[in-house]
Amino acid sequence: MGSATLHEEINSFFESAPPLKDSVKIADKLNQFVQLDSPSSGRRVVCVTSGGTTVPLEQRCVRYIDNFSSGNRGAASTEYLIKAGYKLADDSDFQVRQSHSEAVKGAIRNHHAAVAGGLLLKLPFTTIFEYLQMLRMIASSMRSLERRAMFYLAAAVSDFYVPWKRMAEHKIQSASGPLDMRLMQVPKMLSVLRTEWTPMAFCISFKLETDSKILLEKANMALKKYKMHSVVANELYPERGGHGSHRKRKCFSLPG
């Protein structure tokens, strides 16, 4: 695909996407967060994405397609990155087993300390539209950081979507018979992130497949075609007996 065609697809995606809610407030938060430290401080800032993205099938969404991800990898990575000196771009009511209560309390204390110290900014998303709009905004805010910026893209990003204007407004009725729906490919924005949005940032992406041969090809393509600095390749395979699944991981990096 030529760069002109890719840019047309990206522009079409953003133009057809529903407006991001509270985009002005999000942009203000981002700019304040990024500008807290002067360039002379040498503080590094990393954008960590994690969790899954959904593809709505209706504008007033009842049904959706989900790329499932627990977000555990991104959450754990965030903790390590903060401890390593990075800044990263809510309290929950939950119950914990007594045997793990002290560990959880410590994690909550660390979370509050990171937020209070200006080291952590959380920007939740649900849909593929929200995710990619936020990613572009974050990249725009972090562009001025140049080599002090890093992107750690662990989110499970949908490969296909229904353009907003083509969606049914209301719940799709089962009485209409079998559902026949054409999905469009989500434009591959990694190369644009890497070469245009934040060309000086260090970029790490993740790739998940069930076929190890395809996985290696896709990981190498991300390095060469999308210019990623490093790719974490995950192979998903089922547990014996068909219950649950395991992952094998390999990391590929550009030489030098």
PDB file of C-alpha atoms in Angstrom:
ATOM      1  CA  MET A   1       0.000   0.000   0.000  1.00  0.00           C
ATOM      2  CA  GLY A   2       1.353   3.423  -0.970  1.00  0.00           C
ATOM      3  CA  SER A   3       1.724   6.216   1.571  1.00  0.00           C
ATOM      4  CA  ALA A   4      -0.920   8.309  -0.214  1.00  0.00           C
ATOM      5  CA  THR A   5      -3.472   5.491   0.046  1.00  0.00           C
ATOM      6  CA  LEU A   6      -2.616   4.891   3.707  1.00  0.00           C
ATOM      7  CA  HIS A   7      -3.045   8.572   4.532  1.00  0.00           C
ATOM      8  CA  GLU A   8      -6.396   8.593   2.735  1.00  0.00           C
ATOM      9  CA  GLU A   9      -7.558   5.619   4.816  1.00  0.00           C
ATOM     10  CA  ILE A  10      -6.341   7.221   8.046  1.00  0.00           C
ATOM     11  CA  ASN A  11      -8.043  10.522   7.236  1.00  0.00           C
ATOM     12  CA  SER A  12     -11.233   8.673   6.323  1.00  0.00           C
ATOM     13  CA  PHE A  13     -11.136   6.762   9.614  1.00  0.00           C
ATOM     14  CA  PHE A  14     -10.788   9.879  11.755  1.00  0.00           C
ATOM     15  CA  GLU A  15     -13.294  11.898   9.732  1.00  0.00           C
ATOM     16  CA  SER A  16     -15.935   9.186  10.095  1.00  0.00           C
ATOM     17  CA  ALA A  17     -15.247   8.519  13.793  1.00  0.00           C
ATOM     18  CA  PRO A  18     -17.665   9.903  16.400  1.00  0.00           C
ATOM     19  CA  PRO A  19     -16.192  12.936  18.211  1.00  0.00           C
ATOM     20  CA  LEU A  20     -14.090  11.993  21.216  1.00  0.00           C
ATOM     21  CA  LYS A  21     -15.930  12.921  24.392  1.00  0.00           C
ATOM     22  CA  ASP A  22     -14.207  15.634  26.462  1.00  0.00           C
ATOM     23  CA  SER A  23     -11.413  15.927  23.888  1.00  0.00           C
ATOM     24  CA  VAL A  24     -10.556  19.487  24.978  1.00  0.00           C
ATOM     25  CA  LYS A  25     -10.197  18.443  28.630  1.00  0.00           C
ATOM     26  CA  ILE A  26      -8.109  15.428  27.643  1.00  0.00           C
ATOM     27  CA  ALA A  27      -5.807  17.597  25.515  1.00  0.00           C
ATOM     28  CA  ASP A  28      -5.382  20.069  28.387  1.00  0.00           C
ATOM     29  CA  LYS A  29      -4.535  17.259  30.822  1.00  0.00           C
ATOM     30  CA  LEU A  30      -2.022  15.813  28.386  1.00  0.00           C
ATOM     31  CA  ASN A  31      -0.270  19.100  27.726  1.00  0.00           C
ATOM     32  CA  GLN A  32      -0.066  19.945  31.434  1.00  0.00           C
ATOM     33  CA  PHE A  33       1.266  16.474  32.225  1.00  0.00           C
ATOM     34  CA  VAL A  34       3.927  16.533  29.504  1.00  0.00           C
ATOM     35  CA  GLN A  35       5.021  20.099  30.271  1.00  0.00           C
ATOM     36  CA  LEU A  36       5.437  19.569  34.032  1.00  0.00           C
ATOM     37  CA  ASP A  37       9.131  18.845  33.558  1.00  0.00           C
ATOM     38  CA  SER A  38      11.539  21.087  31.687  1.00  0.00           C
ATOM     39  CA  PRO A  39      13.784  19.548  29.000  1.00  0.00           C
ATOM     40  CA  SER A  40      16.785  20.133  31.253  1.00  0.00           C
ATOM     41  CA  SER A  41      15.343  17.756  33.861  1.00  0.00           C
ATOM     42  CA  GLY A  42      15.878  14.821  31.509  1.00  0.00           C
ATOM     43  CA  ARG A  43      12.654  13.189  32.684  1.00  0.00           C
ATOM     44  CA  ARG A  44      11.465  10.485  30.280  1.00  0.00           C
ATOM     45  CA  VAL A  45       7.783  10.051  29.439  1.00  0.00           C
ATOM     46  CA  VAL A  46       6.220   6.819  28.198  1.00  0.00           C
ATOM     47  CA  CYS A  47       2.760   6.128  26.819  1.00  0.00           C
ATOM     48  CA  VAL A  48       1.627   2.631  27.844  1.00  0.00           C
ATOM     49  CA  THR A  49      -1.488   1.252  26.161  1.00  0.00           C
ATOM     50  CA  SER A  50      -3.153  -1.885  27.490  1.00  0.00           C
ATOM     51  CA  GLY A  51      -6.462  -3.706  27.518  1.00  0.00           C
ATOM     52  CA  GLY A  52      -8.789  -4.466  24.634  1.00  0.00           C
ATOM     53  CA  THR A  53     -10.661  -2.322  22.133  1.00  0.00           C
ATOM     54  CA  THR A  54     -14.276  -2.822  21.081  1.00  0.00           C
ATOM     55  CA  VAL A  55     -15.940  -2.342  17.700  1.00  0.00           C
ATOM     56  CA  PRO A  56     -19.542  -1.122  18.098  1.00  0.00           C
ATOM     57  CA  LEU A  57     -22.113  -2.633  15.732  1.00  0.00           C
ATOM     58  CA  GLU A  58     -24.729   0.037  16.465  1.00  0.00           C
ATOM     59  CA  GLN A  59     -24.407   3.754  17.199  1.00  0.00           C
ATOM     60  CA  ARG A  60     -26.509   3.269  20.329  1.00  0.00           C
ATOM     61  CA  CYS A  61     -24.366   0.302  21.111  1.00  0.00           C
ATOM     62  CA  VAL A  62     -25.878  -2.947  22.373  1.00  0.00           C
ATOM     63  CA  ARG A  63     -23.654  -5.364  20.468  1.00  0.00           C
ATOM     64  CA  TYR A  64     -19.957  -5.106  19.761  1.00  0.00           C
ATOM     65  CA  ILE A  65     -16.913  -7.125  18.698  1.00  0.00           C
ATOM     66  CA  ASP A  66     -14.206  -7.255  21.336  1.00  0.00           C
ATOM     67  CA  ASN A  67     -10.467  -7.853  21.159  1.00  0.00           C
ATOM     68  CA  PHE A  68     -10.103  -9.261  24.638  1.00  0.00           C
ATOM     69  CA  SER A  69      -7.179  -8.354  26.851  1.00  0.00           C
ATOM     70  CA  SER A  70      -7.039  -8.340  30.640  1.00  0.00           C
ATOM     71  CA  GLY A  71      -4.593  -5.416  30.658  1.00  0.00           C
ATOM     72  CA  ASN A  72      -2.372  -7.200  33.189  1.00  0.00           C
ATOM     73  CA  ARG A  73       0.776  -6.847  31.090  1.00  0.00           C
ATOM     74  CA  GLY A  74       0.319  -3.109  30.676  1.00  0.00           C
ATOM     75  CA  ALA A  75      -0.461  -2.617  34.361  1.00  0.00           C
ATOM     76  CA  ALA A  76       2.612  -4.562  35.485  1.00  0.00           C
ATOM     77  CA  SER A  77       4.804  -2.770  32.954  1.00  0.00           C
ATOM     78  CA  THR A  78       3.533   0.586  34.193  1.00  0.00           C
ATOM     79  CA  GLU A  79       4.665  -0.232  37.736  1.00  0.00           C
ATOM     80  CA  TYR A  80       8.158  -1.168  36.572  1.00  0.00           C
ATOM     81  CA  LEU A  81       8.483   1.879  34.320  1.00  0.00           C
ATOM     82  CA  ILE A  82       7.538   4.277  37.130  1.00  0.00           C
ATOM     83  CA  LYS A  83      10.120   2.621  39.382  1.00  0.00           C
ATOM     84  CA  ALA A  84      12.669   3.076  36.573  1.00  0.00           C
ATOM     85  CA  GLY A  85      12.078   6.837  36.572  1.00  0.00           C
ATOM     86  CA  TYR A  86       9.552   7.299  33.765  1.00  0.00           C
ATOM     87  CA  LYS A  87       6.404   9.429  33.822  1.00  0.00           C
ATOM     88  CA  LEU A  88       3.369   7.675  32.381  1.00  0.00           C
ATOM     89  CA  ALA A  89       0.463   9.061  30.258  1.00  0.00           C
ATOM     90  CA  ASP A  90      -9.419   6.324  40.280  1.00  0.00           C
ATOM     91  CA  ASP A  91     -10.309   4.536  42.916  1.00  0.00           C
ATOM     92  CA  SER A  92     -12.145   1.217  42.537  1.00  0.00           C
ATOM     93  CA  ASP A  93     -14.483  -0.583  44.875  1.00  0.00           C
ATOM     94  CA  PHE A  94     -13.363  -4.194  44.872  1.00  0.00           C
ATOM     95  CA  GLN A  95     -12.805  -7.085  47.263  1.00  0.00           C
ATOM     96  CA  VAL A  96      -9.573  -8.979  47.720  1.00  0.00           C
ATOM     97  CA  ARG A  97      -8.778 -12.292  49.357  1.00  0.00           C
ATOM     98  CA  GLN A  98      -7.289 -11.776  52.804  1.00  0.00           C
ATOM     99  CA  SER A  99      -4.071 -13.561  51.826  1.00  0.00           C
ATOM    100  CA  HIS A 100      -3.394 -10.883  49.185  1.00  0.00           C
ATOM    101  CA  SER A 101      -4.696  -7.839  51.055  1.00  0.00           C
ATOM    102  CA  GLU A 102      -1.306  -6.447  52.119  1.00  0.00           C
ATOM    103  CA  ALA A 103       0.128  -6.686  48.599  1.00  0.00           C
ATOM    104  CA  VAL A 104      -2.934  -4.949  47.161  1.00  0.00           C
ATOM    105  CA  LYS A 105      -2.811  -2.213  49.804  1.00  0.00           C
ATOM    106  CA  GLY A 106       0.820  -1.572  48.897  1.00  0.00           C
ATOM    107  CA  ALA A 107      -0.050  -1.373  45.193  1.00  0.00           C
ATOM    108  CA  ILE A 108      -2.837   1.121  45.932  1.00  0.00           C
ATOM    109  CA  ARG A 109      -0.485   3.272  48.019  1.00  0.00           C
ATOM    110  CA  ASN A 110       2.050   3.271  45.189  1.00  0.00           C
ATOM    111  CA  HIS A 111      -0.675   4.198  42.693  1.00  0.00           C
ATOM    112  CA  HIS A 112      -1.841   7.165  44.783  1.00  0.00           C
ATOM    113  CA  ALA A 113       1.754   8.298  45.271  1.00  0.00           C
ATOM    114  CA  ALA A 114       2.409   8.156  41.507  1.00  0.00           C
ATOM    115  CA  VAL A 115      -0.706  10.198  40.710  1.00  0.00           C
ATOM    116  CA  ALA A 116      -0.016  12.740  43.469  1.00  0.00           C
ATOM    117  CA  GLY A 117       3.590  13.084  42.318  1.00  0.00           C
ATOM    118  CA  GLY A 118       2.578  13.813  38.730  1.00  0.00           C
ATOM    119  CA  LEU A 119       4.091  10.554  37.479  1.00  0.00           C
ATOM    120  CA  LEU A 120       0.916   8.898  36.186  1.00  0.00           C
ATOM    121  CA  LEU A 121      -1.943  10.100  33.986  1.00  0.00           C
ATOM    122  CA  LYS A 122      -4.707   7.590  33.223  1.00  0.00           C
ATOM    123  CA  LEU A 123      -6.796   8.010  30.064  1.00  0.00           C
ATOM    124  CA  PRO A 124      -9.427   5.248  29.773  1.00  0.00           C
ATOM    125  CA  PHE A 125     -10.805   4.131  26.419  1.00  0.00           C
ATOM    126  CA  THR A 126     -13.273   1.495  25.242  1.00  0.00           C
ATOM    127  CA  THR A 127     -13.796   1.606  21.475  1.00  0.00           C
ATOM    128  CA  ILE A 128     -11.310   1.497  18.613  1.00  0.00           C
ATOM    129  CA  PHE A 129     -12.401   5.052  17.749  1.00  0.00           C
ATOM    130  CA  GLU A 130     -11.525   6.340  21.227  1.00  0.00           C
ATOM    131  CA  TYR A 131      -8.223   4.465  21.325  1.00  0.00           C
ATOM    132  CA  LEU A 132      -6.836   5.766  18.041  1.00  0.00           C
ATOM    133  CA  GLN A 133      -8.036   9.326  18.593  1.00  0.00           C
ATOM    134  CA  MET A 134      -6.342   9.339  22.000  1.00  0.00           C
ATOM    135  CA  LEU A 135      -3.166   7.795  20.621  1.00  0.00           C
ATOM    136  CA  ARG A 136      -2.911  10.570  18.041  1.00  0.00           C
ATOM    137  CA  MET A 137      -3.506  13.226  20.722  1.00  0.00           C
ATOM    138  CA  ILE A 138      -0.885  11.704  23.009  1.00  0.00           C
ATOM    139  CA  ALA A 139       1.626  11.529  20.171  1.00  0.00           C
ATOM    140  CA  SER A 140       0.985  15.176  19.340  1.00  0.00           C
ATOM    141  CA  SER A 141       1.574  16.200  22.967  1.00  0.00           C
ATOM    142  CA  MET A 142       4.734  14.090  23.308  1.00  0.00           C
ATOM    143  CA  ARG A 143       6.309  15.064  19.987  1.00  0.00           C
ATOM    144  CA  SER A 144       8.287  17.907  21.593  1.00  0.00           C
ATOM    145  CA  LEU A 145       9.951  15.441  23.992  1.00  0.00           C
ATOM    146  CA  GLU A 146      11.855  13.910  21.061  1.00  0.00           C
ATOM    147  CA  ARG A 147      14.160  11.152  22.383  1.00  0.00           C
ATOM    148  CA  ARG A 148      12.736  11.421  25.903  1.00  0.00           C
ATOM    149  CA  ALA A 149       9.446   9.923  24.642  1.00  0.00           C
ATOM    150  CA  MET A 150       8.576   6.233  24.421  1.00  0.00           C
ATOM    151  CA  PHE A 151       5.497   4.309  23.285  1.00  0.00           C
ATOM    152  CA  TYR A 152       4.795   0.881  24.778  1.00  0.00           C
ATOM    153  CA  LEU A 153       1.822  -0.354  22.766  1.00  0.00           C
ATOM    154  CA  ALA A 154       0.450  -3.439  24.532  1.00  0.00           C
ATOM    155  CA  ALA A 155      -3.266  -2.839  23.832  1.00  0.00           C
ATOM    156  CA  ALA A 156      -5.207  -5.432  21.824  1.00  0.00           C
ATOM    157  CA  VAL A 157      -6.192  -3.249  18.876  1.00  0.00           C
ATOM    158  CA  SER A 158      -9.053  -4.282  16.601  1.00  0.00           C
ATOM    159  CA  ASP A 159      -8.103  -5.079  12.996  1.00  0.00           C
ATOM    160  CA  PHE A 160     -11.598  -4.484  11.586  1.00  0.00           C
ATOM    161  CA  TYR A 161     -14.345  -1.968  12.262  1.00  0.00           C
ATOM    162  CA  VAL A 162     -17.730  -0.723  11.095  1.00  0.00           C
ATOM    163  CA  PRO A 163     -17.566   2.901   9.868  1.00  0.00           C
ATOM    164  CA  TRP A 164     -19.774   5.061  12.082  1.00  0.00           C
ATOM    165  CA  LYS A 165     -21.922   6.340   9.227  1.00  0.00           C
ATOM    166  CA  ARG A 166     -22.679   2.793   8.070  1.00  0.00           C
ATOM    167  CA  MET A 167     -23.827   1.583  11.484  1.00  0.00           C
ATOM    168  CA  ALA A 168     -27.436   1.045  12.401  1.00  0.00           C
ATOM    169  CA  GLU A 169     -28.494   3.755  14.827  1.00  0.00           C
ATOM    170  CA  HIS A 170     -30.604   1.457  17.001  1.00  0.00           C
ATOM    171  CA  LYS A 171     -30.273  -2.146  18.152  1.00  0.00           C
ATOM    172  CA  ILE A 172     -30.067  -4.595  15.255  1.00  0.00           C
ATOM    173  CA  GLN A 173     -33.197  -6.744  15.295  1.00  0.00           C
ATOM    174  CA  SER A 174     -32.873 -10.531  15.170  1.00  0.00           C
ATOM    175  CA  ALA A 175     -36.297 -10.732  13.499  1.00  0.00           C
ATOM    176  CA  SER A 176     -34.643  -9.461  10.315  1.00  0.00           C
ATOM    177  CA  GLY A 177     -32.902 -12.816   9.883  1.00  0.00           C
ATOM    178  CA  PRO A 178     -29.175 -13.662   9.603  1.00  0.00           C
ATOM    179  CA  LEU A 179     -26.808 -10.755  10.085  1.00  0.00           C
ATOM    180  CA  ASP A 180     -24.666  -9.882   7.078  1.00  0.00           C
ATOM    181  CA  MET A 181     -22.215  -7.081   7.859  1.00  0.00           C
ATOM    182  CA  ARG A 182     -19.162  -5.837   5.983  1.00  0.00           C
ATOM    183  CA  LEU A 183     -16.241  -4.763   8.161  1.00  0.00           C
ATOM    184  CA  MET A 184     -13.515  -2.397   7.000  1.00  0.00           C
ATOM    185  CA  GLN A 185      -9.836  -2.811   7.861  1.00  0.00           C
ATOM    186  CA  VAL A 186      -8.527  -0.461  10.521  1.00  0.00           C
ATOM    187  CA  PRO A 187      -5.688   1.558   8.923  1.00  0.00           C
ATOM    188  CA  LYS A 188      -2.234   0.519  10.131  1.00  0.00           C
ATOM    189  CA  MET A 189      -1.133   3.594  12.054  1.00  0.00           C
ATOM    190  CA  LEU A 190       2.103   2.270  13.554  1.00  0.00           C
ATOM    191  CA  SER A 191       4.206   3.538  10.664  1.00  0.00           C
ATOM    192  CA  VAL A 192       2.584   6.986  10.840  1.00  0.00           C
ATOM    193  CA  LEU A 193       3.142   7.123  14.600  1.00  0.00           C
ATOM    194  CA  ARG A 194       6.758   6.122  14.106  1.00  0.00           C
ATOM    195  CA  THR A 195       7.662   8.351  11.147  1.00  0.00           C
ATOM    196  CA  GLU A 196       5.338  11.366  11.411  1.00  0.00           C
ATOM    197  CA  TRP A 197       3.532  11.785  14.713  1.00  0.00           C
ATOM    198  CA  THR A 198       6.568  11.225  16.976  1.00  0.00           C
ATOM    199  CA  PRO A 199       9.573  10.393  14.766  1.00  0.00           C
ATOM    200  CA  MET A 200      12.140  10.658  17.575  1.00  0.00           C
ATOM    201  CA  ALA A 201      10.294   8.468  20.102  1.00  0.00           C
ATOM    202  CA  PHE A 202      11.319   4.907  20.974  1.00  0.00           C
ATOM    203  CA  CYS A 203       8.469   2.585  19.949  1.00  0.00           C
ATOM    204  CA  ILE A 204       7.658  -0.927  21.174  1.00  0.00           C
ATOM    205  CA  SER A 205       4.688  -2.849  19.787  1.00  0.00           C
ATOM    206  CA  PHE A 206       3.121  -6.230  20.565  1.00  0.00           C
ATOM    207  CA  LYS A 207       1.952  -8.947  18.195  1.00  0.00           C
ATOM    208  CA  LEU A 208      -0.320 -11.901  19.026  1.00  0.00           C
ATOM    209  CA  GLU A 209      -0.937 -14.916  16.772  1.00  0.00           C
ATOM    210  CA  THR A 210      -1.884 -18.591  17.151  1.00  0.00           C
ATOM    211  CA  ASP A 211       0.421 -19.756  14.323  1.00  0.00           C
ATOM    212  CA  SER A 212       4.123 -19.432  15.175  1.00  0.00           C
ATOM    213  CA  LYS A 213       5.147 -19.121  11.494  1.00  0.00           C
ATOM    214  CA  ILE A 214       2.771 -16.220  10.901  1.00  0.00           C
ATOM    215  CA  LEU A 215       3.813 -14.667  14.211  1.00  0.00           C
ATOM    216  CA  LEU A 216       7.474 -14.463  13.219  1.00  0.00           C
ATOM    217  CA  GLU A 217       6.571 -12.970   9.839  1.00  0.00           C
ATOM    218  CA  LYS A 218       4.321 -10.346  11.427  1.00  0.00           C
ATOM    219  CA  ALA A 219       6.905  -9.443  14.070  1.00  0.00           C
ATOM    220  CA  ASN A 220       9.605  -8.977  11.437  1.00  0.00           C
ATOM    221  CA  MET A 221       7.227  -6.911   9.306  1.00  0.00           C
ATOM    222  CA  ALA A 222       6.539  -4.599  12.247  1.00  0.00           C
ATOM    223  CA  LEU A 223      10.283  -4.036  12.582  1.00  0.00           C
ATOM    224  CA  LYS A 224      10.951  -3.448   8.894  1.00  0.00           C
ATOM    225  CA  LYS A 225       7.739  -1.974   7.488  1.00  0.00           C
ATOM    226  CA  TYR A 226       6.486  -0.012  10.493  1.00  0.00           C
ATOM    227  CA  LYS A 227       9.987   0.879  11.764  1.00  0.00           C
ATOM    228  CA  MET A 228       9.330  -0.322  15.307  1.00  0.00           C
ATOM    229  CA  HIS A 229      12.409  -0.402  17.522  1.00  0.00           C
ATOM    230  CA  SER A 230      11.271  -3.559  19.290  1.00  0.00           C
ATOM    231  CA  VAL A 231       8.412  -6.061  18.940  1.00  0.00           C
ATOM    232  CA  VAL A 232       7.170  -8.453  21.623  1.00  0.00           C
ATOM    233  CA  ALA A 233       5.734 -11.510  19.844  1.00  0.00           C
ATOM    234  CA  ASN A 234       3.133 -13.589  21.703  1.00  0.00           C
ATOM    235  CA  GLU A 235       2.011 -17.044  20.572  1.00  0.00           C
ATOM    236  CA  LEU A 236      -1.365 -18.080  21.984  1.00  0.00           C
ATOM    237  CA  TYR A 237      -2.101 -21.775  22.264  1.00  0.00           C
ATOM    238  CA  PRO A 238      -4.790 -23.710  24.191  1.00  0.00           C
ATOM    239  CA  GLU A 239      -4.305 -25.628  27.400  1.00  0.00           C
ATOM    240  CA  ARG A 240      -4.521 -29.394  27.251  1.00  0.00           C
ATOM    241  CA  GLY A 241      -8.164 -30.376  27.447  1.00  0.00           C
ATOM    242  CA  GLY A 242      -9.268 -27.122  25.839  1.00  0.00           C
ATOM    243  CA  HIS A 243      -9.527 -25.135  29.076  1.00  0.00           C
ATOM    244  CA  GLY A 244      -7.799 -21.754  29.085  1.00  0.00           C
ATOM    245  CA  SER A 245      -4.702 -20.784  27.134  1.00  0.00           C
ATOM    246  CA  HIS A 246      -0.966 -20.156  27.448  1.00  0.00           C
ATOM    247  CA  ARG A 247       1.332 -17.621  25.811  1.00  0.00           C
ATOM    248  CA  LYS A 248       4.904 -17.937  24.634  1.00  0.00           C
ATOM    249  CA  ARG A 249       6.823 -14.682  24.199  1.00  0.00           C
ATOM    250  CA  LYS A 250       9.765 -13.645  22.077  1.00  0.00           C
ATOM    251  CA  CYS A 251      11.223 -10.171  21.714  1.00  0.00           C
ATOM    252  CA  PHE A 252      12.640  -8.863  18.432  1.00  0.00           C
ATOM    253  CA  SER A 253      14.659  -5.654  18.202  1.00  0.00           C
ATOM    254  CA  LEU A 254      16.387  -3.668  15.508  1.00  0.00           C
ATOM    255  CA  PRO A 255      20.186  -4.018  15.601  1.00  0.00           C
ATOM    256  CA  GLY A 256      22.173  -1.122  16.920  1.00  0.00           C
TER     257      GLY A 256
END
